[in-house]
């Protein structure tokens, strides 16, 4: 499963919007959309990555594509 699909499925299962994800990570909504559609890989500062993981209940390992 792609990283974008993981992010989208988790966000939807938690009942969150893309706006909520974007605000938590301090990015614009189009950036969150690009992550979910696999156009871009999240390139975040540590605090932003922690916010993303905390919001979606992910660990860093969960986000790693193997």
mmCIF file with all atom_site columns, N, CA, C and O in Angstrom, residues 27-49:
data_model
loop_
_atom_site.group_PDB
_atom_site.id
_atom_site.type_symbol
_atom_site.label_atom_id
_atom_site.label_alt_id
_atom_site.label_comp_id
_atom_site.label_asym_id
_atom_site.label_entity_id
_atom_site.label_seq_id
_atom_site.pdbx_PDB_ins_code
_atom_site.Cartn_x
_atom_site.Cartn_y
_atom_site.Cartn_z
_atom_site.occupancy
_atom_site.B_iso_or_equiv
_atom_site.pdbx_formal_charge
_atom_site.auth_seq_id
_atom_site.auth_comp_id
_atom_site.auth_asym_id
_atom_site.auth_atom_id
_atom_site.pdbx_PDB_model_num
ATOM 1  N N  . UNK A 1 27 ? 0.598  23.181 7.057  1.00 0.00 ? 27 UNK A N  1
ATOM 2  C CA . UNK A 1 27 ? 0.763  23.247 5.602  1.00 0.00 ? 27 UNK A CA 1
ATOM 3  C C  . UNK A 1 27 ? -0.577 23.632 4.990  1.00 0.00 ? 27 UNK A C  1
ATOM 4  O O  . UNK A 1 27 ? -1.605 23.611 5.665  1.00 0.00 ? 27 UNK A O  1
ATOM 5  N N  . UNK A 1 28 ? -0.584 23.952 3.710  1.00 0.00 ? 28 UNK A N  1
ATOM 6  C CA . UNK A 1 28 ? -1.834 24.270 3.037  1.00 0.00 ? 28 UNK A CA 1
ATOM 7  C C  . UNK A 1 28 ? -2.553 22.983 2.645  1.00 0.00 ? 28 UNK A C  1
ATOM 8  O O  . UNK A 1 28 ? -1.939 21.919 2.524  1.00 0.00 ? 28 UNK A O  1
ATOM 9  N N  . UNK A 1 29 ? -3.866 23.093 2.440  1.00 0.00 ? 29 UNK A N  1
ATOM 10 C CA . UNK A 1 29 ? -4.681 21.915 2.145  1.00 0.00 ? 29 UNK A CA 1
ATOM 11 C C  . UNK A 1 29 ? -4.202 21.188 0.884  1.00 0.00 ? 29 UNK A C  1
ATOM 12 O O  . UNK A 1 29 ? -4.208 19.957 0.839  1.00 0.00 ? 29 UNK A O  1
ATOM 13 N N  . UNK A 1 30 ? -3.766 21.925 -0.122 1.00 0.00 ? 30 UNK A N  1
ATOM 14 C CA . UNK A 1 30 ? -3.317 21.272 -1.359 1.00 0.00 ? 30 UNK A CA 1
ATOM 15 C C  . UNK A 1 30 ? -2.106 20.372 -1.116 1.00 0.00 ? 30 UNK A C  1
ATOM 16 O O  . UNK A 1 30 ? -1.933 19.362 -1.797 1.00 0.00 ? 30 UNK A O  1
ATOM 17 N N  . UNK A 1 31 ? -1.301 20.710 -0.133 1.00 0.00 ? 31 UNK A N  1
ATOM 18 C CA . UNK A 1 31 ? -0.155 19.861 0.214  1.00 0.00 ? 31 UNK A CA 1
ATOM 19 C C  . UNK A 1 31 ? -0.641 18.523 0.754  1.00 0.00 ? 31 UNK A C  1
ATOM 20 O O  . UNK A 1 31 ? -0.149 17.462 0.354  1.00 0.00 ? 31 UNK A O  1
ATOM 21 N N  . UNK A 1 32 ? -1.626 18.556 1.648  1.00 0.00 ? 32 UNK A N  1
ATOM 22 C CA . UNK A 1 32 ? -2.182 17.309 2.194  1.00 0.00 ? 32 UNK A CA 1
ATOM 23 C C  . UNK A 1 32 ? -2.830 16.481 1.089  1.00 0.00 ? 32 UNK A C  1
ATOM 24 O O  . UNK A 1 32 ? -2.717 15.252 1.082  1.00 0.00 ? 32 UNK A O  1
ATOM 25 N N  . UNK A 1 33 ? -3.487 17.134 0.158  1.00 0.00 ? 33 UNK A N  1
ATOM 26 C CA . UNK A 1 33 ? -4.089 16.424 -0.984 1.00 0.00 ? 33 UNK A CA 1
ATOM 27 C C  . UNK A 1 33 ? -2.999 15.754 -1.807 1.00 0.00 ? 33 UNK A C  1
ATOM 28 O O  . UNK A 1 33 ? -3.140 14.585 -2.205 1.00 0.00 ? 33 UNK A O  1
ATOM 29 N N  . UNK A 1 34 ? -1.905 16.461 -2.050 1.00 0.00 ? 34 UNK A N  1
ATOM 30 C CA . UNK A 1 34 ? -0.802 15.888 -2.823 1.00 0.00 ? 34 UNK A CA 1
ATOM 31 C C  . UNK A 1 34 ? -0.183 14.680 -2.128 1.00 0.00 ? 34 UNK A C  1
ATOM 32 O O  . UNK A 1 34 ? 0.259  13.745 -2.788 1.00 0.00 ? 34 UNK A O  1
ATOM 33 N N  . UNK A 1 35 ? -0.135 14.681 -0.818 1.00 0.00 ? 35 UNK A N  1
ATOM 34 C CA . UNK A 1 35 ? 0.367  13.504 -0.091 1.00 0.00 ? 35 UNK A CA 1
ATOM 35 C C  . UNK A 1 35 ? -0.539 12.313 -0.338 1.00 0.00 ? 35 UNK A C  1
ATOM 36 O O  . UNK A 1 35 ? -0.070 11.216 -0.620 1.00 0.00 ? 35 UNK A O  1
ATOM 37 N N  . UNK A 1 36 ? -1.843 12.535 -0.205 1.00 0.00 ? 36 UNK A N  1
ATOM 38 C CA . UNK A 1 36 ? -2.803 11.436 -0.325 1.00 0.00 ? 36 UNK A CA 1
ATOM 39 C C  . UNK A 1 36 ? -2.899 10.887 -1.739 1.00 0.00 ? 36 UNK A C  1
ATOM 40 O O  . UNK A 1 36 ? -3.280 9.742  -1.928 1.00 0.00 ? 36 UNK A O  1
ATOM 41 N N  . UNK A 1 37 ? -2.574 11.695 -2.727 1.00 0.00 ? 37 UNK A N  1
ATOM 42 C CA . UNK A 1 37 ? -2.626 11.239 -4.113 1.00 0.00 ? 37 UNK A CA 1
ATOM 43 C C  . UNK A 1 37 ? -1.256 10.802 -4.623 1.00 0.00 ? 37 UNK A C  1
ATOM 44 O O  . UNK A 1 37 ? -1.092 10.543 -5.817 1.00 0.00 ? 37 UNK A O  1
ATOM 45 N N  . UNK A 1 38 ? -0.306 10.703 -3.716 1.00 0.00 ? 38 UNK A N  1
ATOM 46 C CA . UNK A 1 38 ? 1.063  10.257 -4.021 1.00 0.00 ? 38 UNK A CA 1
ATOM 47 C C  . UNK A 1 38 ? 1.779  11.145 -5.027 1.00 0.00 ? 38 UNK A C  1
ATOM 48 O O  . UNK A 1 38 ? 2.681  10.701 -5.720 1.00 0.00 ? 38 UNK A O  1
ATOM 49 N N  . UNK A 1 39 ? 1.384  12.409 -5.109 1.00 0.00 ? 39 UNK A N  1
ATOM 50 C CA . UNK A 1 39 ? 2.104  13.353 -5.961 1.00 0.00 ? 39 UNK A CA 1
ATOM 51 C C  . UNK A 1 39 ? 3.386  13.814 -5.273 1.00 0.00 ? 39 UNK A C  1
ATOM 52 O O  . UNK A 1 39 ? 4.364  14.146 -5.944 1.00 0.00 ? 39 UNK A O  1
ATOM 53 N N  . UNK A 1 40 ? 3.328  13.874 -3.946 1.00 0.00 ? 40 UNK A N  1
ATOM 54 C CA . UNK A 1 40 ? 4.489  14.295 -3.155 1.00 0.00 ? 40 UNK A CA 1
ATOM 55 C C  . UNK A 1 40 ? 4.563  13.453 -1.890 1.00 0.00 ? 40 UNK A C  1
ATOM 56 O O  . UNK A 1 40 ? 3.550  13.027 -1.356 1.00 0.00 ? 40 UNK A O  1
ATOM 57 N N  . UNK A 1 41 ? 5.778  13.256 -1.412 1.00 0.00 ? 41 UNK A N  1
ATOM 58 C CA . UNK A 1 41 ? 6.015  12.590 -0.135 1.00 0.00 ? 41 UNK A CA 1
ATOM 59 C C  . UNK A 1 41 ? 6.134  13.693 0.912  1.00 0.00 ? 41 UNK A C  1
ATOM 60 O O  . UNK A 1 41 ? 6.757  14.719 0.648  1.00 0.00 ? 41 UNK A O  1
ATOM 61 N N  . UNK A 1 42 ? 5.534  13.509 2.082  1.00 0.00 ? 42 UNK A N  1
ATOM 62 C CA . UNK A 1 42 ? 5.656  14.551 3.108  1.00 0.00 ? 42 UNK A CA 1
ATOM 63 C C  . UNK A 1 42 ? 7.113  14.849 3.434  1.00 0.00 ? 42 UNK A C  1
ATOM 64 O O  . UNK A 1 42 ? 7.892  13.946 3.723  1.00 0.00 ? 42 UNK A O  1
ATOM 65 N N  . UNK A 1 43 ? 7.470  16.113 3.322  1.00 0.00 ? 43 UNK A N  1
ATOM 66 C CA . UNK A 1 43 ? 8.807  16.583 3.713  1.00 0.00 ? 43 UNK A CA 1
ATOM 67 C C  . UNK A 1 43 ? 8.561  17.606 4.803  1.00 0.00 ? 43 UNK A C  1
ATOM 68 O O  . UNK A 1 43 ? 8.310  18.773 4.527  1.00 0.00 ? 43 UNK A O  1
ATOM 69 N N  . UNK A 1 44 ? 8.611  17.125 6.031  1.00 0.00 ? 44 UNK A N  1
ATOM 70 C CA . UNK A 1 44 ? 8.207  17.936 7.169  1.00 0.00 ? 44 UNK A CA 1
ATOM 71 C C  . UNK A 1 44 ? 9.340  18.109 8.163  1.00 0.00 ? 44 UNK A C  1
ATOM 72 O O  . UNK A 1 44 ? 10.221 17.258 8.278  1.00 0.00 ? 44 UNK A O  1
ATOM 73 N N  . UNK A 1 45 ? 9.264  19.202 8.900  1.00 0.00 ? 45 UNK A N  1
ATOM 74 C CA . UNK A 1 45 ? 10.155 19.385 10.039 1.00 0.00 ? 45 UNK A CA 1
ATOM 75 C C  . UNK A 1 45 ? 9.757  18.378 11.109 1.00 0.00 ? 45 UNK A C  1
ATOM 76 O O  . UNK A 1 45 ? 8.624  17.877 11.123 1.00 0.00 ? 45 UNK A O  1
ATOM 77 N N  . UNK A 1 46 ? 10.662 18.052 12.026 1.00 0.00 ? 46 UNK A N  1
ATOM 78 C CA . UNK A 1 46 ? 10.336 17.063 13.064 1.00 0.00 ? 46 UNK A CA 1
ATOM 79 C C  . UNK A 1 46 ? 9.043  17.365 13.818 1.00 0.00 ? 46 UNK A C  1
ATOM 80 O O  . UNK A 1 46 ? 8.246  16.457 14.062 1.00 0.00 ? 46 UNK A O  1
ATOM 81 N N  . UNK A 1 47 ? 8.808  18.613 14.181 1.00 0.00 ? 47 UNK A N  1
ATOM 82 C CA . UNK A 1 47 ? 7.580  18.947 14.921 1.00 0.00 ? 47 UNK A CA 1
ATOM 83 C C  . UNK A 1 47 ? 6.335  18.701 14.070 1.00 0.00 ? 47 UNK A C  1
ATOM 84 O O  . UNK A 1 47 ? 5.298  18.252 14.578 1.00 0.00 ? 47 UNK A O  1
ATOM 85 N N  . UNK A 1 48 ? 6.437  18.976 12.764 1.00 0.00 ? 48 UNK A N  1
ATOM 86 C CA . UNK A 1 48 ? 5.310  18.723 11.875 1.00 0.00 ? 48 UNK A CA 1
ATOM 87 C C  . UNK A 1 48 ? 5.062  17.222 11.715 1.00 0.00 ? 48 UNK A C  1
ATOM 88 O O  . UNK A 1 48 ? 3.915  16.777 11.689 1.00 0.00 ? 48 UNK A O  1
ATOM 89 N N  . UNK A 1 49 ? 6.125  16.449 11.592 1.00 0.00 ? 49 UNK A N  1
ATOM 90 C CA . UNK A 1 49 ? 5.982  14.995 11.454 1.00 0.00 ? 49 UNK A CA 1
ATOM 91 C C  . UNK A 1 49 ? 5.372  14.411 12.719 1.00 0.00 ? 49 UNK A C  1
ATOM 92 O O  . UNK A 1 49 ? 4.514  13.527 12.655 1.00 0.00 ? 49 UNK A O  1
#
